[in-house]
PDB file of C-alpha atoms in Angstrom:
ATOM      1  CA  MET N 821       9.442 -11.282 -11.070  1.00 51.00           C
ATOM      2  CA  THR N 822      10.771 -10.368  -7.615  1.00 69.00           C
ATOM      3  CA  TYR N 823       9.213  -7.933  -5.171  1.00 72.00           C
ATOM      4  CA  ALA N 824      10.525  -4.405  -5.731  1.00 79.00           C
ATOM      5  CA  PHE N 825      11.211  -3.724  -2.050  1.00 80.00           C
ATOM      6  CA  THR N 826      13.887  -5.615  -0.139  1.00 70.00           C
ATOM      7  CA  ASP N 827      13.302  -7.256   3.257  1.00 67.00           C
ATOM      8  CA  GLU N 828      16.225  -5.324   4.746  1.00 67.00           C
ATOM      9  CA  GLU N 829      15.680  -3.957   8.231  1.00 68.00           C
ATOM     10  CA  PRO N 830      15.459  -1.154   9.343  1.00 79.00           C
ATOM     11  CA  ARG N 831      14.235   0.023   5.919  1.00 89.00           C
ATOM     12  CA  VAL N 832      11.148  -2.188   6.098  1.00 88.00           C
ATOM     13  CA  ALA N 833      10.312  -0.892   9.573  1.00 89.00           C
ATOM     14  CA  GLU N 834      10.569   2.698   8.367  1.00 93.00           C
ATOM     15  CA  GLN N 835       8.459   1.859   5.321  1.00 92.00           C
ATOM     16  CA  HIS N 836       5.664   0.498   7.519  1.00 92.00           C
ATOM     17  CA  ARG N 837       5.924   3.434   9.938  1.00 94.00           C
ATOM     18  CA  CYS N 838       5.600   5.990   7.154  1.00 96.00           C
ATOM     19  CA  LEU N 839       2.751   4.164   5.429  1.00 96.00           C
ATOM     20  CA  ALA N 840       0.818   3.941   8.684  1.00 96.00           C
ATOM     21  CA  ALA N 841       1.376   7.605   9.534  1.00 97.00           C
ATOM     22  CA  ALA N 842       0.440   8.791   6.055  1.00 97.00           C
ATOM     23  CA  TYR N 843      -2.480   6.528   5.191  1.00 97.00           C
ATOM     24  CA  ASP N 844      -3.993   4.737   8.204  1.00 98.00           C
ATOM     25  CA  GLY N 845      -6.441   7.565   8.781  1.00 98.00           C
ATOM     26  CA  ILE N 846      -7.743   7.264   5.223  1.00 98.00           C
ATOM     27  CA  THR N 847      -7.951   3.475   5.325  1.00 98.00           C
ATOM     28  CA  THR N 848      -9.700   3.247   8.686  1.00 98.00           C
ATOM     29  CA  ALA N 849     -12.187   6.033   7.903  1.00 98.00           C
ATOM     30  CA  ARG N 850     -13.355   4.120   4.855  1.00 98.00           C
ATOM     31  CA  LEU N 851     -13.554   0.843   6.759  1.00 98.00           C
ATOM     32  CA  GLU N 852     -15.528   2.506   9.518  1.00 97.00           C
ATOM     33  CA  ALA N 853     -18.003   3.849   6.947  1.00 96.00           C
ATOM     34  CA  LEU N 854     -18.692   0.241   5.897  1.00 96.00           C
ATOM     35  CA  GLY N 855     -19.942  -0.452   9.388  1.00 96.00           C
ATOM     36  CA  VAL N 856     -17.401  -3.137  10.255  1.00 98.00           C
ATOM     37  CA  GLY N 857     -18.195  -4.311  13.759  1.00 97.00           C
ATOM     38  CA  ASP N 858     -18.766  -7.118  16.223  1.00 98.00           C
ATOM     39  CA  GLY N 859     -18.818 -10.564  14.640  1.00 98.00           C
ATOM     40  CA  TRP N 860     -17.199  -9.713  11.306  1.00 98.00           C
ATOM     41  CA  ARG N 861     -14.557 -12.022   9.877  1.00 98.00           C
ATOM     42  CA  CYS N 862     -11.808  -9.899   8.320  1.00 98.00           C
ATOM     43  CA  LEU N 863      -8.623 -10.492   6.360  1.00 98.00           C
ATOM     44  CA  ASP N 864      -5.799  -7.939   6.158  1.00 98.00           C
ATOM     45  CA  VAL N 865      -3.479  -8.946   3.310  1.00 97.00           C
ATOM     46  CA  GLY N 866       0.097  -7.661   3.410  1.00 93.00           C
ATOM     47  CA  ALA N 867      -0.484  -6.505   6.972  1.00 95.00           C
ATOM     48  CA  GLY N 868       3.113  -5.467   7.679  1.00 91.00           C
ATOM     49  CA  ARG N 869       3.284  -4.432  11.337  1.00 91.00           C
ATOM     50  CA  GLY N 870      -0.452  -4.773  11.690  1.00 95.00           C
ATOM     51  CA  SER N 871      -1.735  -1.253  12.344  1.00 96.00           C
ATOM     52  CA  ILE N 872      -4.885  -1.831  10.258  1.00 98.00           C
ATOM     53  CA  ALA N 873      -5.309  -5.385  11.554  1.00 98.00           C
ATOM     54  CA  ARG N 874      -5.216  -4.144  15.161  1.00 97.00           C
ATOM     55  CA  TRP N 875      -7.779  -1.443  14.366  1.00 98.00           C
ATOM     56  CA  LEU N 876     -10.042  -4.077  12.840  1.00 98.00           C
ATOM     57  CA  ALA N 877      -9.562  -6.409  15.804  1.00 98.00           C
ATOM     58  CA  HIS N 878     -10.894  -3.760  18.165  1.00 98.00           C
ATOM     59  CA  ARG N 879     -13.864  -3.157  15.874  1.00 98.00           C
ATOM     60  CA  VAL N 880     -14.906  -6.809  15.489  1.00 98.00           C
ATOM     61  CA  ALA N 881     -14.563  -7.704  19.183  1.00 98.00           C
ATOM     62  CA  PRO N 882     -15.745  -9.566  21.087  1.00 98.00           C
ATOM     63  CA  THR N 883     -17.008 -12.253  18.683  1.00 98.00           C
ATOM     64  CA  GLY N 884     -15.353 -11.422  15.372  1.00 98.00           C
ATOM     65  CA  SER N 885     -11.914 -12.304  14.035  1.00 98.00           C
ATOM     66  CA  VAL N 886      -9.103 -10.761  12.017  1.00 98.00           C
ATOM     67  CA  LEU N 887      -6.483 -12.702  10.093  1.00 98.00           C
ATOM     68  CA  ALA N 888      -3.394 -10.596   9.318  1.00 97.00           C
ATOM     69  CA  THR N 889      -1.175 -12.135   6.639  1.00 97.00           C
ATOM     70  CA  ASP N 890       2.210 -11.152   5.283  1.00 93.00           C
ATOM     71  CA  LEU N 891       5.330 -12.764   3.903  1.00 89.00           C
ATOM     72  CA  ALA N 892       6.998 -11.698   7.137  1.00 83.00           C
ATOM     73  CA  PRO N 893       4.611 -10.255   9.734  1.00 81.00           C
ATOM     74  CA  VAL N 894       6.706  -8.333  12.249  1.00 78.00           C
ATOM     75  CA  ASP N 895       5.924  -7.231  15.804  1.00 82.00           C
ATOM     76  CA  ILE N 896       2.158  -7.342  15.392  1.00 91.00           C
ATOM     77  CA  GLU N 897       0.735  -6.459  18.789  1.00 90.00           C
ATOM     78  CA  PRO N 898      -1.327  -9.354  20.189  1.00 92.00           C
ATOM     79  CA  HIS N 899      -5.088  -9.058  20.451  1.00 96.00           C
ATOM     80  CA  PRO N 900      -7.555 -11.823  21.383  1.00 97.00           C
ATOM     81  CA  ASN N 901      -9.446 -11.317  18.117  1.00 98.00           C
ATOM     82  CA  LEU N 902      -6.344 -11.145  15.912  1.00 98.00           C
ATOM     83  CA  THR N 903      -4.277 -13.929  14.343  1.00 97.00           C
ATOM     84  CA  ALA N 904      -1.072 -13.197  12.414  1.00 96.00           C
ATOM     85  CA  ALA N 905       0.134 -15.708   9.831  1.00 95.00           C
ATOM     86  CA  VAL N 906       2.950 -16.047   7.333  1.00 94.00           C
ATOM     87  CA  HIS N 907       1.225 -16.250   3.953  1.00 95.00           C
ATOM     88  CA  ASP N 908       2.237 -15.666   0.333  1.00 94.00           C
ATOM     89  CA  ILE N 909      -0.805 -14.314  -1.463  1.00 95.00           C
ATOM     90  CA  THR N 910       0.685 -15.342  -4.814  1.00 94.00           C
ATOM     91  CA  THR N 911       0.953 -19.041  -3.959  1.00 95.00           C
ATOM     92  CA  ASP N 912      -0.792 -19.944  -0.696  1.00 96.00           C
ATOM     93  CA  PRO N 913      -4.524 -20.766  -0.648  1.00 97.00           C
ATOM     94  CA  LEU N 914      -7.359 -18.865   1.003  1.00 97.00           C
ATOM     95  CA  PRO N 915     -10.678 -20.378   2.127  1.00 97.00           C
ATOM     96  CA  ASP N 916     -13.595 -19.811  -0.239  1.00 97.00           C
ATOM     97  CA  GLU N 917     -16.497 -17.554   0.833  1.00 98.00           C
ATOM     98  CA  HIS N 918     -15.123 -17.077   4.335  1.00 98.00           C
ATOM     99  CA  PHE N 919     -14.595 -13.367   5.004  1.00 98.00           C
ATOM    100  CA  ASP N 920     -17.016 -10.478   5.484  1.00 98.00           C
ATOM    101  CA  LEU N 921     -14.243  -7.993   4.689  1.00 98.00           C
ATOM    102  CA  ILE N 922     -10.863  -8.116   2.995  1.00 98.00           C
ATOM    103  CA  ALA N 923      -8.527  -5.121   3.124  1.00 98.00           C
ATOM    104  CA  VAL N 924      -5.403  -4.855   0.987  1.00 98.00           C
ATOM    105  CA  ARG N 925      -3.201  -1.783   0.734  1.00 97.00           C
ATOM    106  CA  MET N 926      -0.367  -0.999  -1.681  1.00 95.00           C
ATOM    107  CA  LEU N 927       0.231  -4.621  -2.547  1.00 95.00           C
ATOM    108  CA  LEU N 928      -1.608  -5.756  -5.679  1.00 96.00           C
ATOM    109  CA  GLN N 929       0.081  -3.154  -7.870  1.00 95.00           C
ATOM    110  CA  GLN N 930       3.422  -4.755  -7.044  1.00 93.00           C
ATOM    111  CA  PHE N 931       2.645  -7.970  -8.928  1.00 94.00           C
ATOM    112  CA  PRO N 932       2.154  -8.712 -12.640  1.00 94.00           C
ATOM    113  CA  GLN N 933      -0.622 -11.214 -11.803  1.00 96.00           C
ATOM    114  CA  ARG N 934      -2.637  -8.545  -9.919  1.00 96.00           C
ATOM    115  CA  GLU N 935      -5.932  -9.380 -11.679  1.00 96.00           C
ATOM    116  CA  ALA N 936      -5.585 -13.079 -10.783  1.00 97.00           C
ATOM    117  CA  LEU N 937      -4.848 -12.115  -7.183  1.00 97.00           C
ATOM    118  CA  LEU N 938      -7.914  -9.882  -7.199  1.00 98.00           C
ATOM    119  CA  ASP N 939     -10.034 -12.838  -8.322  1.00 98.00           C
ATOM    120  CA  LYS N 940      -8.513 -14.951  -5.545  1.00 98.00           C
ATOM    121  CA  LEU N 941      -9.462 -12.392  -2.911  1.00 98.00           C
ATOM    122  CA  ILE N 942     -12.996 -12.116  -4.240  1.00 98.00           C
ATOM    123  CA  ARG N 943     -13.420 -15.897  -4.054  1.00 98.00           C
ATOM    124  CA  ALA N 944     -12.495 -15.689  -0.376  1.00 98.00           C
ATOM    125  CA  LEU N 945     -15.316 -13.206   0.313  1.00 98.00           C
ATOM    126  CA  LYS N 946     -18.715 -14.315   1.473  1.00 98.00           C
ATOM    127  CA  PRO N 947     -21.603 -13.253  -0.755  1.00 98.00           C
ATOM    128  CA  GLY N 948     -22.325  -9.703   0.311  1.00 98.00           C
ATOM    129  CA  GLY N 949     -18.789  -9.265   1.631  1.00 98.00           C
ATOM    130  CA  TRP N 950     -16.669  -6.191   1.014  1.00 98.00           C
ATOM    131  CA  LEU N 951     -13.240  -5.724  -0.552  1.00 98.00           C
ATOM    132  CA  GLN N 952     -11.270  -2.536   0.082  1.00 98.00           C
ATOM    133  CA  VAL N 953      -8.260  -1.932  -2.141  1.00 98.00           C
ATOM    134  CA  ASP N 954      -6.032   1.075  -1.398  1.00 98.00           C
ATOM    135  CA  GLU N 955      -3.410   1.597  -4.105  1.00 98.00           C
ATOM    136  CA  LEU N 956      -1.269   4.448  -5.409  1.00 97.00           C
ATOM    137  CA  ASP N 957      -1.116   6.169  -8.762  1.00 98.00           C
ATOM    138  CA  THR N 958       2.346   7.705  -9.080  1.00 97.00           C
ATOM    139  CA  SER N 959       1.651   9.326 -12.453  1.00 95.00           C
ATOM    140  CA  TYR N 960       0.648  12.434 -10.500  1.00 95.00           C
ATOM    141  CA  GLU N 961       3.156  13.626  -7.885  1.00 96.00           C
ATOM    142  CA  PRO N 962       4.446  16.986  -9.171  1.00 97.00           C
ATOM    143  CA  VAL N 963       7.198  18.930  -7.490  1.00 97.00           C
ATOM    144  CA  LEU N 964       6.017  22.370  -6.366  1.00 97.00           C
ATOM    145  CA  VAL N 965       9.133  23.990  -4.879  1.00 98.00           C
ATOM    146  CA  ALA N 966      12.590  22.390  -4.991  1.00 98.00           C
ATOM    147  CA  ALA N 967      16.225  23.400  -5.178  1.00 98.00           C
ATOM    148  CA  ASP N 968      16.752  20.880  -7.990  1.00 98.00           C
ATOM    149  CA  THR N 969      13.503  19.977  -9.732  1.00 98.00           C
ATOM    150  CA  ALA N 970      15.206  17.989 -12.493  1.00 98.00           C
ATOM    151  CA  LEU N 971      17.011  15.693 -10.057  1.00 98.00           C
ATOM    152  CA  TYR N 972      13.877  15.042  -8.001  1.00 98.00           C
ATOM    153  CA  GLU N 973      11.974  14.184 -11.175  1.00 98.00           C
ATOM    154  CA  LYS N 974      14.808  11.858 -12.216  1.00 98.00           C
ATOM    155  CA  PHE N 975      14.444  10.090  -8.868  1.00 98.00           C
ATOM    156  CA  LEU N 976      10.699   9.646  -9.414  1.00 98.00           C
ATOM    157  CA  ALA N 977      11.271   8.331 -12.943  1.00 98.00           C
ATOM    158  CA  ALA N 978      13.913   5.878 -11.703  1.00 98.00           C
ATOM    159  CA  LYS N 979      11.495   4.552  -9.079  1.00 97.00           C
ATOM    160  CA  THR N 980       8.854   4.029 -11.740  1.00 97.00           C
ATOM    161  CA  GLU N 981      11.306   2.204 -13.998  1.00 97.00           C
ATOM    162  CA  HIS N 982      12.412  -0.023 -11.118  1.00 96.00           C
ATOM    163  CA  MET N 983       8.834  -0.918 -10.169  1.00 96.00           C
ATOM    164  CA  ARG N 984       7.951  -1.783 -13.759  1.00 96.00           C
ATOM    165  CA  SER N 985      11.096  -3.893 -14.114  1.00 95.00           C
ATOM    166  CA  ARG N 986       9.738  -6.051 -11.261  1.00 93.00           C
ATOM    167  CA  GLY N 987       6.361  -6.501 -12.928  1.00 94.00           C
ATOM    168  CA  GLY N 988       4.577  -3.784 -10.961  1.00 95.00           C
ATOM    169  CA  ASP N 989       2.305  -1.034 -12.218  1.00 96.00           C
ATOM    170  CA  PRO N 990       2.887   2.133 -10.170  1.00 96.00           C
ATOM    171  CA  GLU N 991      -0.167   3.733 -11.801  1.00 97.00           C
ATOM    172  CA  TRP N 992      -2.564   0.866 -11.011  1.00 97.00           C
ATOM    173  CA  GLY N 993      -4.356   2.783  -8.269  1.00 98.00           C
ATOM    174  CA  ARG N 994      -6.503   4.639 -10.795  1.00 97.00           C
ATOM    175  CA  LYS N 995      -7.232   1.371 -12.622  1.00 98.00           C
ATOM    176  CA  ALA N 996      -8.306  -0.582  -9.541  1.00 98.00           C
ATOM    177  CA  ALA N 997     -11.976   0.415  -9.673  1.00 98.00           C
ATOM    178  CA  VAL N 998     -12.349  -0.784 -13.273  1.00 98.00           C
ATOM    179  CA  ALA N 999     -10.521  -4.022 -12.430  1.00 98.00           C
ATOM    180  CA  MET N1000     -12.795  -4.646  -9.453  1.00 98.00           C
ATOM    181  CA  ARG N1001     -15.910  -4.079 -11.536  1.00 98.00           C
ATOM    182  CA  ALA N1002     -14.581  -6.381 -14.264  1.00 98.00           C
ATOM    183  CA  ALA N1003     -13.975  -9.036 -11.587  1.00 98.00           C
ATOM    184  CA  GLY N1004     -17.666  -9.006 -10.685  1.00 98.00           C
ATOM    185  CA  LEU N1005     -17.913  -6.690  -7.694  1.00 98.00           C
ATOM    186  CA  VAL N1006     -20.788  -4.222  -7.379  1.00 98.00           C
ATOM    187  CA  GLU N1007     -21.305  -0.894  -5.594  1.00 98.00           C
ATOM    188  CA  ILE N1008     -17.798   0.152  -6.640  1.00 98.00           C
ATOM    189  CA  ASP N1009     -16.811   3.321  -4.789  1.00 98.00           C
ATOM    190  CA  PRO N1010     -13.369   4.817  -5.550  1.00 98.00           C
ATOM    191  CA  ARG N1011     -12.146   7.790  -3.508  1.00 98.00           C
ATOM    192  CA  PRO N1012      -8.895   9.594  -4.477  1.00 98.00           C
ATOM    193  CA  HIS N1013      -6.704  11.254  -1.854  1.00 98.00           C
ATOM    194  CA  ILE N1014      -3.709  13.559  -2.306  1.00 97.00           C
ATOM    195  CA  GLY N1015      -1.252  14.589   0.396  1.00 96.00           C
ATOM    196  CA  SER N1016       1.762  16.853   0.669  1.00 97.00           C
ATOM    197  CA  ARG N1017       5.460  16.079   0.776  1.00 98.00           C
ATOM    198  CA  HIS N1018       7.165  18.596   3.029  1.00 98.00           C
ATOM    199  CA  ALA N1019       9.546  18.649   5.974  1.00 95.00           C
ATOM    200  CA  GLY N1020       8.193  16.485   8.760  1.00 95.00           C
ATOM    201  CA  SER N1021       5.512  14.777   6.681  1.00 98.00           C
ATOM    202  CA  PRO N1022       5.375  10.970   6.560  1.00 97.00           C
ATOM    203  CA  GLU N1023       4.848  11.196   2.783  1.00 98.00           C
ATOM    204  CA  LEU N1024       8.270  12.837   2.412  1.00 98.00           C
ATOM    205  CA  ALA N1025       9.897  10.525   4.965  1.00 98.00           C
ATOM    206  CA  LEU N1026       8.690   7.635   2.818  1.00 97.00           C
ATOM    207  CA  GLN N1027      10.481   9.044  -0.236  1.00 98.00           C
ATOM    208  CA  LEU N1028      13.681   9.546   1.726  1.00 98.00           C
ATOM    209  CA  ASN N1029      13.465   5.940   2.885  1.00 96.00           C
ATOM    210  CA  HIS N1030      13.017   4.839  -0.724  1.00 97.00           C
ATOM    211  CA  THR N1031      16.391   6.344  -1.643  1.00 97.00           C
ATOM    212  CA  HIS N1032      17.873   3.688   0.658  1.00 95.00           C
ATOM    213  CA  HIS N1033      15.278   0.902   0.473  1.00 94.00           C
ATOM    214  CA  LEU N1034      15.266   0.890  -3.345  1.00 95.00           C
ATOM    215  CA  ARG N1035      18.925   1.870  -3.738  1.00 95.00           C
ATOM    216  CA  ALA N1036      19.975  -1.048  -5.953  1.00 94.00           C
ATOM    217  CA  GLY N1037      16.963  -0.591  -8.222  1.00 95.00           C
ATOM    218  CA  LEU N1038      17.488   3.161  -8.482  1.00 97.00           C
ATOM    219  CA  LEU N1039      21.136   2.661  -9.444  1.00 98.00           C
ATOM    220  CA  ALA N1040      20.120   0.078 -12.038  1.00 97.00           C
ATOM    221  CA  ALA N1041      17.636   2.612 -13.431  1.00 97.00           C
ATOM    222  CA  GLY N1042      20.407   5.144 -14.040  1.00 98.00           C
ATOM    223  CA  MET N1043      20.900   7.150 -10.870  1.00 98.00           C
ATOM    224  CA  THR N1044      24.352   7.519  -9.322  1.00 98.00           C
ATOM    225  CA  GLU N1045      25.360   7.382  -5.669  1.00 98.00           C
ATOM    226  CA  ALA N1046      26.162  11.103  -5.824  1.00 98.00           C
ATOM    227  CA  GLU N1047      22.683  11.818  -7.182  1.00 98.00           C
ATOM    228  CA  LEU N1048      21.062   9.813  -4.387  1.00 98.00           C
ATOM    229  CA  VAL N1049      23.004  11.831  -1.820  1.00 98.00           C
ATOM    230  CA  ARG N1050      22.019  15.064  -3.544  1.00 98.00           C
ATOM    231  CA  VAL N1051      18.320  14.213  -3.931  1.00 98.00           C
ATOM    232  CA  ARG N1052      18.164  13.494  -0.191  1.00 98.00           C
ATOM    233  CA  GLU N1053      19.550  16.977   0.403  1.00 98.00           C
ATOM    234  CA  VAL N1054      16.962  18.433  -1.972  1.00 98.00           C
ATOM    235  CA  MET N1055      14.114  16.720  -0.128  1.00 98.00           C
ATOM    236  CA  ARG N1056      15.455  17.673   3.318  1.00 98.00           C
ATOM    237  CA  ASP N1057      15.482  21.367   2.412  1.00 98.00           C
ATOM    238  CA  PRO N1058      12.889  23.056   4.698  1.00 98.00           C
ATOM    239  CA  GLY N1059      11.439  24.833   1.668  1.00 98.00           C
ATOM    240  CA  PHE N1060      10.856  21.652  -0.352  1.00 98.00           C
ATOM    241  CA  ARG N1061       7.244  21.089  -1.401  1.00 98.00           C
ATOM    242  CA  ALA N1062       5.737  18.426  -3.640  1.00 98.00           C
ATOM    243  CA  SER N1063       2.446  16.656  -4.077  1.00 98.00           C
ATOM    244  CA  SER N1064       2.158  13.077  -2.946  1.00 97.00           C
ATOM    245  CA  SER N1065       1.014  10.316  -5.248  1.00 97.00           C
ATOM    246  CA  VAL N1066      -2.744   9.839  -5.497  1.00 98.00           C
ATOM    247  CA  LEU N1067      -4.043   7.165  -3.145  1.00 98.00           C
ATOM    248  CA  HIS N1068      -7.154   5.528  -4.578  1.00 98.00           C
ATOM    249  CA  SER N1069      -9.214   3.867  -1.873  1.00 98.00           C
ATOM    250  CA  VAL N1070     -11.697   1.628  -3.653  1.00 98.00           C
ATOM    251  CA  GLN N1071     -14.506  -0.414  -2.115  1.00 98.00           C
ATOM    252  CA  GLY N1072     -16.630  -3.038  -3.799  1.00 98.00           C
ATOM    253  CA  ARG N1073     -19.155  -5.645  -2.654  1.00 98.00           C
ATOM    254  CA  LYS N1074     -19.471  -9.255  -3.749  1.00 98.00           C
ATOM    255  CA  PRO N1075     -23.025  -9.908  -5.026  1.00 98.00           C
TER     256      PRO N1075
END
């Protein structure tokens, strides 16, 4: 299976910008509650442009370290406690029992071997280390007010079909806690979060970007170019309102 999202710039840059604006506050608040601080060794998997990795680097200074990995890390701001590395989580190794904390956001659900990847991450944790998995469940993202509800819902359904065709599970966010418990973690703590898609919100900007970023997949799933143009107009309407997907932020500790 191939990754659902292309590596086409500037779509990737906009994807990372929207994700950071919409979800960094949730991710960092949960990490802060764990007490991450000076001396911790941390891994940020699928770090993108490194907003979470940079936050962690400030927290673990001066003696800790953060490794930010991605297939193509881009423009990650340097920090003395931060190292960025090209790394494919599906094929490249990780050191065993090395990290105090591993954070992964909106990545595992993209791959059919997500449970095997979860096991791999847990092996890389020290005993007592923490794993935080933040993943979406797109089964709940109802439209509330729209000029063309049916077309917007067709767009959502086409996205889901495209993700599944690439081996992903767009609903895996609500299954992550059970998967983490089955993998042997303890103190499992899932927290669901719902946002709003409206004019000016990063959650809506992300959907607009998807009409371009996932264009080929959406067309293959049955949308037309005219429908993509129209659904952008629907979402840009100042009166448009919809719920976001549910973000499940799940923490678990390695015994």
